[in-house]
Structure formats: C-alpha cells, structure tokens
Amino acid sequence: MKIGFFDGASALTVALVLGAPVHAQDFAAQDSGGLQEIVVTAQRRSESAQDVPIAISAVTGDALQAKGLSDIASISGQAPNVTLKSSGAFGGSSSTLYTYIRGIGQNDFAFNLEPGVGVYIDNVYLARNIGANVDLLDLERVEVLKGPQGTLFGRNTIGGALNIVTADPGNAWKYKGEVTTGRFDRIDVRASLEAPVIPDVLRLGFAFSTKHRDGYQKRIPYAGDTGNNPIWLLATGGASGGPQNTNTDEALLFPITAKDRPGRSGNQNQTAFRVKALFTPDDRLTVRLIGDYLNVDEQATPFSLLQVNQNAYVALYNTCISGNPGFYAPVAAMAGAPAAGVADLCAGPRGNPASPTGAQPSLESQAGQHLPYDGRYVVRKADGSIDPDRSYASGANFNKIDNYGINGQIEYALTGDLTLKSITAYRRLESKFGVDIGGAPFSALNPTFETNENQLSEEVQLVGNVLQDRWKFVLGGYYFHEWGRHDEGVPFTGGLIQVYSPDNRWDTKSYAAFMHNNIEIVPDKIGITLGIRYTHDRKRFTGTQRDENAFGIRLFQLPPALVSPDPADPYLLYPIGENRLSFNNLSYRLGAEYHINQRMMVYASHATGYKGGGWTTRLTAPNFIVDPVTGLPVRQGAPTFGPEKAYTTEVGFKSELFDRRVRLNLALFNTEYNGIQLTFQNGASPVTANGGNGRIRGAEVELNLAPARNWTLDASAGYLDAEYQSVLPGVPLSGDEKFVNTPKWQAQAGTAYTIETANIGSFTPRVDWTYASRTFNDEANTPVLATPGGSYFNASATWRSPDERYEVQAGVTNIADRRVVVSGYTNAEAIYSGVFSRPREWFLTLRVRN
C-alpha cells in the first residue's frame, strides 16, 4: 500500500535508521557517552520516565532550543501519533492550539466544546484552546502523555495530556539571553534570570519573550474580470451584464477599522513573561507562586481561497445581484425552496432596522453595483497552482489576546512518607480575532469572534509512600469553575446571512475525587497500577444567536409565529432562557508491569477517559421539527450533544540497553471510542453532534541512540488505524471517512554531532526530518482541504564558545519550501478555504549565559 513517496514499512525503517532527537532527552550525552535519565511527573511525582507504565514522549527545553522551536504547536511531529496545530477550521488566531493524540482531539475553538487533550502548565489546566499555543518560555520540559489520563489529570484528557513544566529558579545567580533574526524581518528577544534572594530560602525566577515578524501573505488589489461568470449563469439559464467594483464590506455586525485590515496576514507580534517565586523555609515546606502574562496583537491566520461552487447562498447572491427575476425559480429549485423565498431575499430589504447595521437596500435594487462571487478570486501562480502568499481578501485581519494567570502551590511534608499539596489557580482570557475566509475584495465570509473567559481551580493531593515504598499513592480532590461570555459576528455574501451573537454566556463547574496507586507485588520485579476518579460536571448556557437577515425563515417562507423562539422577533435563532446540563463519570486505570531486569520493563494497562457534552450554539434557522400528524412546525429547545468516552487497552515495552547507549520504547494499543463529538456543516453553520462510535488501533516506537560521546541519533514512528464502527442517523457521514487530523503514518528522524576544538569552541550541525501520510482536515474528508502525505526537512548549525557562555545558531526550516494545505474549511460546500504551511525561512540566533 502506497502512502506517498514510499510505503509504510519504509517509513518505519528510515525513522529507525536515520534517527532524530524527539523522545524525551537532553541531547547532550553523559560523561560515559550514554543517554541521560529522563525525569517526569506523569504520575504526580518525580520519577524516571522509563519506570512509568504509560506511553510518554517528553521534549526538554534544551532539545527544543536545539531544533529552533519556540511554541507548543511547533513540536507537532516530534512524538509519534501526535498532531498539534495553530490553525483550525475557521479560526483566525495563531495562538489557538488544536491538539490530537492517537486520533482524539478537538478541531474547533468554540466555547461550548471541550478539548480532547488536556493542556497543563505547571499543574494548572487550560480550559480553552484559544491562547493555549503558549510560548515555551523558561521551559524545563513538555511531557506528552498518550491515551486516557482520566484518573490523575481528569476530564477532557480522553486522548491524552500535554504536561508543560517550567524551570524552578536555582540557588545561584544565573541569566540567559538570546536574540533571533530571520526572514520576514524577524526579531525575537528572550531572557531569563534566576535570583537567590535568600539562598536556600527564597529564590526568584524571571522570564521574558517578544516575537516579531512580518506576515508572509500579501493582500493585493483585484484587477481582473468584473463581469458575471457564464459558468454559474448557464446553471441558472440566463445571462446579464457586468457590474462595477463599487461594493464594499456589508453587514459587519462588529465593525472593524482600517487598522484591523492590514495589507499582510500571518505576522507575529507577541510578548510574554513569567515570574516564579520559590520559598523553602525548611525541609518540610515548599511554596511556589507563579504569575504569567501573554499579549498578542497581530494579523489573522492567512487563509487562501481554494474553490467556489455555485450552490447554496453563493448562487443565491449571484442571482440577486444579476437583477433578473427570471433566475429566481431555477435557483429556488436548486435550494429546495419556494421561488417566493428567493424573491423575498433578493427583492426585499436586507437586515434588521434594530440591529447594529440597520436595514440595507435590496440586492436586486443594487443590480450592477456588486461583484459576483466565484472562482475568479482564487489567486494562482503562473503554473496554475494556488499561490498561498497572495490573496484578494479585504476584510477582517486581526488577532488580539490577553491571557494571564496566577498559580499558588504549597507542599508540606507531614512525615517522611506523606506530603500534602495544594494547587490554587486563577486564569483570565480576553480574545478577539477576525479573519477573511472568503478571499474576495468584498465581504464573502468574514467572521469575527470575541471571548472573555475566567477559570478558578483548586486541587488538593495527599502523596504517600508506605510499606517501605512498595505502595505509592496519590489521593486527591479537585474543583474547577469556568465562566465567561462569547460574541460572534459572521456576515456572508452581500449580507444575505448576518449571524450576530452579542452576549452568549456560559458557566461550568466540575468536582472530582481521585486515587492513583502503584503497588509493588514483588519488589523491583512485579507491580500493579490501580486508579479511579469520579467527576461531576454542571453546565449552564444562555445563547443569543441571531440572523439579522432572517435568512432561513425568509428562504423557506417559514411562519415566525410557529418557529421563532420569540414570535415577536423573527431574527432570533437560539431558544430563549438558560440551559442546564449535568454529567457524572467514573474513570479508572488498571495496569501491571514486569521488570525483566533493571533496564527492561513490559507493561499492560486498561484506561478510560471522558469528555463532557454540551450544546450546539450555531444555528442556520430556528430549531424546530415538523409534527407528523398536523404537518405544522413545532419549536424545540437548545440542541444538545452527549459526552464521549474512550476505553484504551495498551501493552508496552521500555528499555535502556548497552550501558544506556540505546533507549527503545514500544507501545501497541486499541481504543474503543464512543459517542464521538463531530463538528460538521448544517446549512451555513458548523454544528456539533455525537456522530457515532469508532475504534482506533495503533503502534508507536521511539528509539534514542548515543553511539559516541558527541553523537546522537534518535527516531520515532507511529501507525494509526482509526475507523468508524457506526454512524448515527442524521449525521452527514457514510462511515467510511478517516478521522480528522489523524494520519495513518507519522515518522521523524534526525541526527546531531558535536565537533570539539581546543581553542575556538564546538560546532554542532544537525538535520531533522518529519513525515506524515495524507491527513484530512475536516470530518467529511473533503479532498481539496486535505494535507497530502510528505516530508519536511530542517537543518541548523550551532557554535558554542569554549567556556559555553556564548552560542550562535543558524538554521533553515522547511528547506524544500513545501507548501501544502494544513487546515481548511468549507461552508455549505460553497466556499473552500485553506491555510498553507509556512514557507522556507532562515534564522540566526545569538545566545549568552553566565
């Protein structure tokens, strides 16, 4: 079976032979020339990763620095069966993190959805994926925990968890600083300071980062044909004259200024800092106080128009601006709507007089004043391929985030074997971003979103070692409260649809109790794992979504008195009032491990995970059903979806061989994935529903080699076979589709070798390679939105001074300049738009430390 330029077996072979540092290690070798031990906190205690009976990939801060990586999304591909993205289906914020582990994740940033992979920073859960693509500032390591982590990390870790650990300040004065320049006028500055104010008692750490680079996609003026396109006119049976380019953005329910429409997209303008205080007055008490802040003020993610089909609201818009009522009946037949509905939308006024934009003249009355919408706005190169670096877009183009929090941790040793821990945290997210997905010189699809979110959490743990360290346990309780509001404004072509959600409100509380046990049955030989967690979630939501042009009601000539949530307000879509849901879940983990010897272990486990349900918050028309007896529409409440659950059985092997010069880890797993929450198009709206059940089978291998003192070769490869076992009625899938963001094969490899000299320091060249087979970026597996299988190559060279105080690193990312769609979106199968991989970029970094 072919999967690109070589078959799957070849991918695995190349990964294991070439090697590239990806698994958890500090790429420097020990004095003996062996691999360094990896210490993780995957089980809420510090221990060697090789002793933890869980599939873990960890990447240290030094390893990421060596690769030139600086945010969470950039480590995608560095661990098998892990996909991380900073661009989603229709989000315009590059600070949003879309995370998938072993085929489970979340492909939407909507506030009503929970992530499928939990992201934790210094033991604090980030509830929203907006703002979760954090800068790797003052990083110690990133632990990628695979499979359900429900017992220790709780709800929404159904696919796994990212455990991000920042460095504690040391007991000596230290500083580090670096400046990076590169393509697109890149200027990054990073610095950190460790200050032992009172040695052994009070230590402070400060870390700071700014990132700046220009956008790589240019917005260019449209100077092409402005006449109506015969292709769509033939479909409707007529022809008309060519309008002039006099129309501009319409129905922008959240008005934007010229500042929010810069001439480029895809830049970077971020500032982050972290302050950490470590207080240890005696051997029993440890107190950490951590504060962090991220500010983002940059352009939106650069979407490129891929294709426009003449159906749905696009055909209706083109019909309306033709000014020819003879087209109304054929277009109505295409839409399955009465001709009177098309006439109403074309000839009647647009908008709601009471809305922020008021009423606008009819499109029919403005015939000849609007550009048609079709494939002419797809920007192409001379060879006919799509040009990802140019766009005719003219609408919203901004991404603004303020994300900050405070985290207080107290550890008190009750005895030598019992420690009580408390983790208290508050976080605040303020986000506003807008993106032009339509790619036209007028408003074709131009959404703007605003989210203001608060979260408060408290976790208490009792960590113990009893029976001469043969029984290690964590007993704890957890409280989580999230509340906030979300606004949306989504205008479509010509203002035919004017989605307006001015003040959605949500409030979620979660309570949990858990216990996790590691028990040695035979000392240093046989052990078992027993974990359990009970979770209770309570959710509240008040929706406000409106369509200020009442598109659905007018097109299908629905009676507002029967279908509208408020009969006096035909523009309201969402049911009135506060909605409430509650969920209960019991997750568990059962496992056993056998230590063949001190350096080899086999393990088996069965773990479950859970992700809460919620409400669909985006509607095209009021929510109603038709009574089969009377034939009349009947109003319905807010549409809901239930939780999803995963049951994973895993067997694994961990080893360190040949005097710790070889580290080889393997894992095989099977996941039964039930109640899968899918986001798919229902008319012009992306909605969420339980799509059915699935099964995921896979394998992972990670290899680290230290053949010589200054040489490292490492590799990883992953295989996933994810398929739907059943699809529920009403879900627009056949069941043969592949899972979203789930390539069948992933591999990465690379090598680094340090050349030491007596007087001028050391030189370390390195090469990195990553590969993924074809990946579908939407649940429907739309071909034009898919990422083809292929490889990326990065390379760098680092010079380090003899005293190791100074370092210069030069590198190139995406050496082959591979430009492919990495995420995409289609609306009603009319507009297809995608985000391309970044172009080839060079960078040069100067570092200094004491």
mmCIF file of C-alpha atoms in Angstrom, residues 234-513:
data_model
loop_
_atom_site.group_PDB
_atom_site.id
_atom_site.type_symbol
_atom_site.label_atom_id
_atom_site.label_comp_id
_atom_site.label_asym_id
_atom_site.label_seq_id
_atom_site.Cartn_x
_atom_site.Cartn_y
_atom_site.Cartn_z
ATOM 1 C CA LEU A 234 -25.597 28.680 -17.513
ATOM 2 C CA ALA A 235 -26.580 26.768 -14.403
ATOM 3 C CA THR A 236 -29.450 29.201 -13.863
ATOM 4 C CA GLY A 237 -30.344 29.553 -17.518
ATOM 5 C CA GLY A 238 -29.566 33.154 -18.363
ATOM 6 C CA ALA A 239 -27.048 35.950 -18.724
ATOM 7 C CA SER A 240 -26.637 39.511 -17.541
ATOM 8 C CA GLY A 241 -24.296 42.448 -17.758
ATOM 9 C CA GLY A 242 -21.141 43.051 -15.769
ATOM 10 C CA PRO A 243 -21.323 45.054 -12.547
ATOM 11 C CA GLN A 244 -18.693 47.513 -11.427
ATOM 12 C CA ASN A 245 -16.444 47.091 -8.397
ATOM 13 C CA THR A 246 -18.300 49.543 -6.182
ATOM 14 C CA ASN A 247 -19.446 47.322 -3.309
ATOM 15 C CA THR A 248 -17.527 47.108 -0.035
ATOM 16 C CA ASP A 249 -17.893 45.169 3.201
ATOM 17 C CA GLU A 250 -21.510 44.928 4.273
ATOM 18 C CA ALA A 251 -23.301 43.878 7.425
ATOM 19 C CA LEU A 252 -20.210 43.878 9.608
ATOM 20 C CA LEU A 253 -22.008 43.461 12.897
ATOM 21 C CA PHE A 254 -18.747 44.026 14.765
ATOM 22 C CA PRO A 255 -17.339 46.970 12.790
ATOM 23 C CA ILE A 256 -13.595 46.935 12.217
ATOM 24 C CA THR A 257 -11.244 49.772 11.395
ATOM 25 C CA ALA A 258 -8.551 50.098 8.761
ATOM 26 C CA LYS A 259 -6.029 49.085 11.436
ATOM 27 C CA ASP A 260 -7.732 45.693 11.577
ATOM 28 C CA ARG A 261 -7.268 45.198 7.813
ATOM 29 C CA PRO A 262 -3.501 45.391 7.304
ATOM 30 C CA GLY A 263 -2.029 44.585 3.917
ATOM 31 C CA ARG A 264 -0.485 41.288 5.048
ATOM 32 C CA SER A 265 -1.553 38.234 7.017
ATOM 33 C CA GLY A 266 0.396 35.739 9.096
ATOM 34 C CA ASN A 267 2.724 38.002 11.050
ATOM 35 C CA GLN A 268 3.779 37.576 14.666
ATOM 36 C CA ASN A 269 3.658 40.196 17.398
ATOM 37 C CA GLN A 270 3.655 38.671 20.874
ATOM 38 C CA THR A 271 5.002 39.467 24.311
ATOM 39 C CA ALA A 272 5.104 37.033 27.230
ATOM 40 C CA PHE A 273 6.629 36.932 30.673
ATOM 41 C CA ARG A 274 6.607 34.700 33.713
ATOM 42 C CA VAL A 275 7.583 35.309 37.329
ATOM 43 C CA LYS A 276 8.169 32.417 39.711
ATOM 44 C CA ALA A 277 8.938 32.609 43.423
ATOM 45 C CA LEU A 278 10.162 29.529 45.282
ATOM 46 C CA PHE A 279 10.011 29.681 49.077
ATOM 47 C CA THR A 280 11.598 26.839 51.117
ATOM 48 C CA PRO A 281 11.969 27.990 54.745
ATOM 49 C CA ASP A 282 12.711 24.441 55.931
ATOM 50 C CA ASP A 283 12.912 20.876 54.693
ATOM 51 C CA ARG A 284 9.179 20.310 55.074
ATOM 52 C CA LEU A 285 7.552 23.307 53.386
ATOM 53 C CA THR A 286 7.792 24.370 49.731
ATOM 54 C CA VAL A 287 5.755 27.249 48.342
ATOM 55 C CA ARG A 288 5.630 28.277 44.678
ATOM 56 C CA LEU A 289 3.937 31.407 43.407
ATOM 57 C CA ILE A 290 3.795 31.751 39.623
ATOM 58 C CA GLY A 291 2.408 34.564 37.524
ATOM 59 C CA ASP A 292 2.357 34.675 33.724
ATOM 60 C CA TYR A 293 1.083 37.015 31.020
ATOM 61 C CA LEU A 294 0.728 36.764 27.237
ATOM 62 C CA ASN A 295 -0.191 39.634 24.934
ATOM 63 C CA VAL A 296 -0.865 39.049 21.235
ATOM 64 C CA ASP A 297 -1.647 41.840 18.780
ATOM 65 C CA GLU A 298 -1.113 40.582 15.267
ATOM 66 C CA GLN A 299 -2.691 39.748 11.934
ATOM 67 C CA ALA A 300 -5.009 36.812 11.418
ATOM 68 C CA THR A 301 -4.072 33.390 10.178
ATOM 69 C CA PRO A 302 -3.633 33.665 6.378
ATOM 70 C CA PHE A 303 -6.430 31.803 4.599
ATOM 71 C CA SER A 304 -6.259 31.163 0.857
ATOM 72 C CA LEU A 305 -9.373 30.726 -1.257
ATOM 73 C CA LEU A 306 -9.256 27.261 -2.857
ATOM 74 C CA GLN A 307 -12.552 26.836 -4.659
ATOM 75 C CA VAL A 308 -16.028 28.362 -5.006
ATOM 76 C CA ASN A 309 -19.079 26.297 -6.009
ATOM 77 C CA GLN A 310 -22.269 27.830 -7.327
ATOM 78 C CA ASN A 311 -24.697 26.448 -4.793
ATOM 79 C CA ALA A 312 -26.268 27.470 -1.501
ATOM 80 C CA TYR A 313 -26.087 31.152 -0.634
ATOM 81 C CA VAL A 314 -23.331 31.822 -3.217
ATOM 82 C CA ALA A 315 -25.663 31.013 -6.136
ATOM 83 C CA LEU A 316 -28.403 32.996 -4.436
ATOM 84 C CA TYR A 317 -26.143 36.043 -4.045
ATOM 85 C CA ASN A 318 -25.078 35.920 -7.689
ATOM 86 C CA THR A 319 -28.718 35.576 -8.711
ATOM 87 C CA CYS A 320 -29.777 38.563 -6.623
ATOM 88 C CA ILE A 321 -27.103 40.905 -7.978
ATOM 89 C CA SER A 322 -27.952 39.972 -11.573
ATOM 90 C CA GLY A 323 -31.188 41.946 -11.241
ATOM 91 C CA ASN A 324 -33.006 39.331 -13.333
ATOM 92 C CA PRO A 325 -36.060 37.784 -11.573
ATOM 93 C CA GLY A 326 -36.094 35.103 -14.245
ATOM 94 C CA PHE A 327 -33.280 33.372 -12.365
ATOM 95 C CA TYR A 328 -35.229 33.096 -9.105
ATOM 96 C CA ALA A 329 -37.164 29.898 -9.862
ATOM 97 C CA PRO A 330 -34.142 27.802 -11.030
ATOM 98 C CA VAL A 331 -32.095 28.851 -8.018
ATOM 99 C CA ALA A 332 -35.015 28.127 -5.697
ATOM 100 C CA ALA A 333 -35.236 24.638 -7.198
ATOM 101 C CA MET A 334 -31.509 24.124 -6.536
ATOM 102 C CA ALA A 335 -32.056 25.090 -2.883
ATOM 103 C CA GLY A 336 -35.259 23.099 -2.469
ATOM 104 C CA ALA A 337 -37.043 26.317 -1.503
ATOM 105 C CA PRO A 338 -40.067 28.169 -2.889
ATOM 106 C CA ALA A 339 -39.387 30.821 -5.523
ATOM 107 C CA ALA A 340 -41.130 33.312 -3.237
ATOM 108 C CA GLY A 341 -38.304 32.790 -0.721
ATOM 109 C CA VAL A 342 -35.637 33.691 -3.250
ATOM 110 C CA ALA A 343 -37.655 36.720 -4.354
ATOM 111 C CA ASP A 344 -38.028 37.797 -0.719
ATOM 112 C CA LEU A 345 -34.265 37.674 -0.115
ATOM 113 C CA CYS A 346 -33.341 39.304 -3.426
ATOM 114 C CA ALA A 347 -36.008 41.971 -3.729
ATOM 115 C CA GLY A 348 -36.676 42.700 -0.090
ATOM 116 C CA PRO A 349 -34.536 44.903 2.164
ATOM 117 C CA ARG A 350 -31.656 43.270 3.997
ATOM 118 C CA GLY A 351 -31.071 43.382 7.703
ATOM 119 C CA ASN A 352 -32.977 44.295 10.820
ATOM 120 C CA PRO A 353 -33.670 48.006 11.423
ATOM 121 C CA ALA A 354 -32.963 47.427 15.129
ATOM 122 C CA SER A 355 -29.599 45.699 14.569
ATOM 123 C CA PRO A 356 -26.197 47.450 14.790
ATOM 124 C CA THR A 357 -26.059 47.826 10.999
ATOM 125 C CA GLY A 358 -29.731 48.591 10.499
ATOM 126 C CA ALA A 359 -31.546 47.805 7.246
ATOM 127 C CA GLN A 360 -29.804 47.879 3.864
ATOM 128 C CA PRO A 361 -31.268 48.240 0.353
ATOM 129 C CA SER A 362 -32.208 45.077 -1.514
ATOM 130 C CA LEU A 363 -29.592 43.415 -3.666
ATOM 131 C CA GLU A 364 -31.979 43.448 -6.608
ATOM 132 C CA SER A 365 -32.243 47.231 -6.403
ATOM 133 C CA GLN A 366 -28.437 47.429 -6.446
ATOM 134 C CA ALA A 367 -28.015 45.324 -9.587
ATOM 135 C CA GLY A 368 -24.834 46.326 -11.393
ATOM 136 C CA GLN A 369 -23.212 47.616 -8.197
ATOM 137 C CA HIS A 370 -21.868 44.320 -6.808
ATOM 138 C CA LEU A 371 -19.133 41.995 -7.912
ATOM 139 C CA PRO A 372 -20.163 38.384 -8.498
ATOM 140 C CA TYR A 373 -18.599 35.705 -6.345
ATOM 141 C CA ASP A 374 -16.933 32.713 -7.955
ATOM 142 C CA GLY A 375 -13.552 31.122 -8.582
ATOM 143 C CA ARG A 376 -12.011 34.230 -10.130
ATOM 144 C CA TYR A 377 -10.738 35.228 -6.679
ATOM 145 C CA VAL A 378 -8.601 32.100 -6.334
ATOM 146 C CA VAL A 379 -5.092 33.537 -6.705
ATOM 147 C CA ARG A 380 -2.856 31.316 -8.817
ATOM 148 C CA LYS A 381 0.759 31.182 -9.859
ATOM 149 C CA ALA A 382 1.942 31.099 -13.436
ATOM 150 C CA ASP A 383 1.876 27.278 -13.391
ATOM 151 C CA GLY A 384 -1.794 27.259 -12.351
ATOM 152 C CA SER A 385 -1.229 26.171 -8.748
ATOM 153 C CA ILE A 386 -2.715 28.185 -5.883
ATOM 154 C CA ASP A 387 -0.482 30.953 -4.592
ATOM 155 C CA PRO A 388 -0.559 30.812 -0.773
ATOM 156 C CA ASP A 389 1.378 34.073 -0.460
ATOM 157 C CA ARG A 390 -1.155 36.363 -2.161
ATOM 158 C CA SER A 391 -4.863 36.974 -1.570
ATOM 159 C CA TYR A 392 -7.628 39.305 -2.744
ATOM 160 C CA ALA A 393 -9.085 39.328 0.779
ATOM 161 C CA SER A 394 -10.059 42.737 2.108
ATOM 162 C CA GLY A 395 -11.917 42.016 5.341
ATOM 163 C CA ALA A 396 -11.140 41.344 8.993
ATOM 164 C CA ASN A 397 -7.498 40.508 9.686
ATOM 165 C CA PHE A 398 -6.606 40.657 13.374
ATOM 166 C CA ASN A 399 -5.796 38.509 16.398
ATOM 167 C CA LYS A 400 -5.727 40.095 19.849
ATOM 168 C CA ILE A 401 -5.249 38.172 23.073
ATOM 169 C CA ASP A 402 -4.543 38.943 26.696
ATOM 170 C CA ASN A 403 -4.041 35.721 28.641
ATOM 171 C CA TYR A 404 -2.798 35.803 32.215
ATOM 172 C CA GLY A 405 -2.951 33.897 35.457
ATOM 173 C CA ILE A 406 -1.619 33.317 38.940
ATOM 174 C CA ASN A 407 -0.776 29.919 40.385
ATOM 175 C CA GLY A 408 -0.054 29.192 44.044
ATOM 176 C CA GLN A 409 1.327 25.806 45.105
ATOM 177 C CA ILE A 410 2.011 24.617 48.640
ATOM 178 C CA GLU A 411 3.735 21.342 49.524
ATOM 179 C CA TYR A 412 4.078 20.278 53.133
ATOM 180 C CA ALA A 413 5.779 17.061 54.269
ATOM 181 C CA LEU A 414 3.561 15.715 57.043
ATOM 182 C CA THR A 415 6.057 12.909 57.578
ATOM 183 C CA GLY A 416 8.915 11.477 55.621
ATOM 184 C CA ASP A 417 6.394 9.400 53.681
ATOM 185 C CA LEU A 418 3.364 11.703 53.395
ATOM 186 C CA THR A 419 3.183 15.044 51.586
ATOM 187 C CA LEU A 420 0.165 17.317 51.354
ATOM 188 C CA LYS A 421 -0.091 19.506 48.242
ATOM 189 C CA SER A 422 -2.399 22.342 47.289
ATOM 190 C CA ILE A 423 -2.601 23.920 43.823
ATOM 191 C CA THR A 424 -4.741 27.050 43.554
ATOM 192 C CA ALA A 425 -5.016 28.960 40.289
ATOM 193 C CA TYR A 426 -6.968 31.702 38.574
ATOM 194 C CA ARG A 427 -6.750 32.490 34.866
ATOM 195 C CA ARG A 428 -8.264 35.150 32.615
ATOM 196 C CA LEU A 429 -8.517 35.067 28.819
ATOM 197 C CA GLU A 430 -9.535 38.017 26.656
ATOM 198 C CA SER A 431 -9.542 37.196 22.969
ATOM 199 C CA LYS A 432 -10.798 38.892 19.830
ATOM 200 C CA PHE A 433 -9.957 37.801 16.312
ATOM 201 C CA GLY A 434 -11.376 38.160 12.838
ATOM 202 C CA VAL A 435 -10.446 36.566 9.540
ATOM 203 C CA ASP A 436 -11.455 36.900 5.901
ATOM 204 C CA ILE A 437 -12.133 33.346 4.782
ATOM 205 C CA GLY A 438 -13.930 34.317 1.575
ATOM 206 C CA GLY A 439 -10.794 35.722 -0.056
ATOM 207 C CA ALA A 440 -12.649 38.301 -2.182
ATOM 208 C CA PRO A 441 -12.340 42.098 -2.493
ATOM 209 C CA PHE A 442 -15.688 42.320 -0.681
ATOM 210 C CA SER A 443 -17.238 40.565 2.296
ATOM 211 C CA ALA A 444 -17.922 36.969 1.250
ATOM 212 C CA LEU A 445 -17.265 35.174 4.563
ATOM 213 C CA ASN A 446 -15.774 37.391 7.207
ATOM 214 C CA PRO A 447 -16.248 36.112 10.798
ATOM 215 C CA THR A 448 -15.250 37.962 13.951
ATOM 216 C CA PHE A 449 -15.160 36.358 17.398
ATOM 217 C CA GLU A 450 -14.685 37.665 20.922
ATOM 218 C CA THR A 451 -14.233 35.548 24.054
ATOM 219 C CA ASN A 452 -13.813 36.631 27.658
ATOM 220 C CA GLU A 453 -13.219 33.687 29.959
ATOM 221 C CA ASN A 454 -12.352 33.162 33.628
ATOM 222 C CA GLN A 455 -11.340 29.975 35.369
ATOM 223 C CA LEU A 456 -10.687 29.144 39.008
ATOM 224 C CA SER A 457 -9.359 25.810 40.181
ATOM 225 C CA GLU A 458 -8.261 24.124 43.385
ATOM 226 C CA GLU A 459 -6.593 20.739 43.698
ATOM 227 C CA VAL A 460 -5.549 19.033 46.906
ATOM 228 C CA GLN A 461 -3.307 15.953 46.870
ATOM 229 C CA LEU A 462 -2.036 13.620 49.526
ATOM 230 C CA VAL A 463 1.042 11.883 48.140
ATOM 231 C CA GLY A 464 2.362 8.935 50.058
ATOM 232 C CA ASN A 465 4.919 6.143 50.105
ATOM 233 C CA VAL A 466 4.121 3.364 52.566
ATOM 234 C CA LEU A 467 5.094 -0.230 53.196
ATOM 235 C CA GLN A 468 8.763 0.597 52.682
ATOM 236 C CA ASP A 469 7.986 2.419 49.423
ATOM 237 C CA ARG A 470 6.210 -0.601 47.977
ATOM 238 C CA TRP A 471 2.876 1.265 47.885
ATOM 239 C CA LYS A 472 2.925 4.715 46.311
ATOM 240 C CA PHE A 473 -0.330 6.572 46.097
ATOM 241 C CA VAL A 474 -1.937 9.911 45.277
ATOM 242 C CA LEU A 475 -5.275 10.715 46.897
ATOM 243 C CA GLY A 476 -6.940 13.967 45.929
ATOM 244 C CA GLY A 477 -9.871 16.236 45.270
ATOM 245 C CA TYR A 478 -10.407 18.788 42.507
ATOM 246 C CA TYR A 479 -12.679 21.784 41.976
ATOM 247 C CA PHE A 480 -12.948 23.726 38.730
ATOM 248 C CA HIS A 481 -15.108 26.719 37.820
ATOM 249 C CA GLU A 482 -15.172 28.373 34.401
ATOM 250 C CA TRP A 483 -17.393 31.224 33.340
ATOM 251 C CA GLY A 484 -17.444 33.789 30.564
ATOM 252 C CA ARG A 485 -19.105 35.243 27.501
ATOM 253 C CA HIS A 486 -18.625 34.838 23.772
ATOM 254 C CA ASP A 487 -19.666 37.125 20.897
ATOM 255 C CA GLU A 488 -19.789 36.305 17.194
ATOM 256 C CA GLY A 489 -20.413 38.289 14.051
ATOM 257 C CA VAL A 490 -20.396 36.359 10.765
ATOM 258 C CA PRO A 491 -21.559 38.197 7.625
ATOM 259 C CA PHE A 492 -21.945 36.236 4.386
ATOM 260 C CA THR A 493 -22.004 37.406 0.778
ATOM 261 C CA GLY A 494 -23.973 40.600 0.360
ATOM 262 C CA GLY A 495 -25.328 40.380 3.899
ATOM 263 C CA LEU A 496 -27.720 37.573 2.892
ATOM 264 C CA ILE A 497 -26.843 35.941 6.213
ATOM 265 C CA GLN A 498 -25.885 38.180 9.139
ATOM 266 C CA VAL A 499 -25.101 36.000 12.158
ATOM 267 C CA TYR A 500 -24.947 38.052 15.329
ATOM 268 C CA SER A 501 -24.393 36.605 18.814
ATOM 269 C CA PRO A 502 -23.874 39.606 21.075
ATOM 270 C CA ASP A 503 -23.635 38.033 24.530
ATOM 271 C CA ASN A 504 -23.534 34.240 24.853
ATOM 272 C CA ARG A 505 -22.947 33.254 28.477
ATOM 273 C CA TRP A 506 -21.679 30.011 29.955
ATOM 274 C CA ASP A 507 -20.866 28.721 33.418
ATOM 275 C CA THR A 508 -19.278 25.330 34.152
ATOM 276 C CA LYS A 509 -18.433 23.744 37.492
ATOM 277 C CA SER A 510 -16.658 20.453 37.934
ATOM 278 C CA TYR A 511 -15.975 18.410 41.067
ATOM 279 C CA ALA A 512 -13.776 15.333 41.287
ATOM 280 C CA ALA A 513 -12.229 12.901 43.738
#
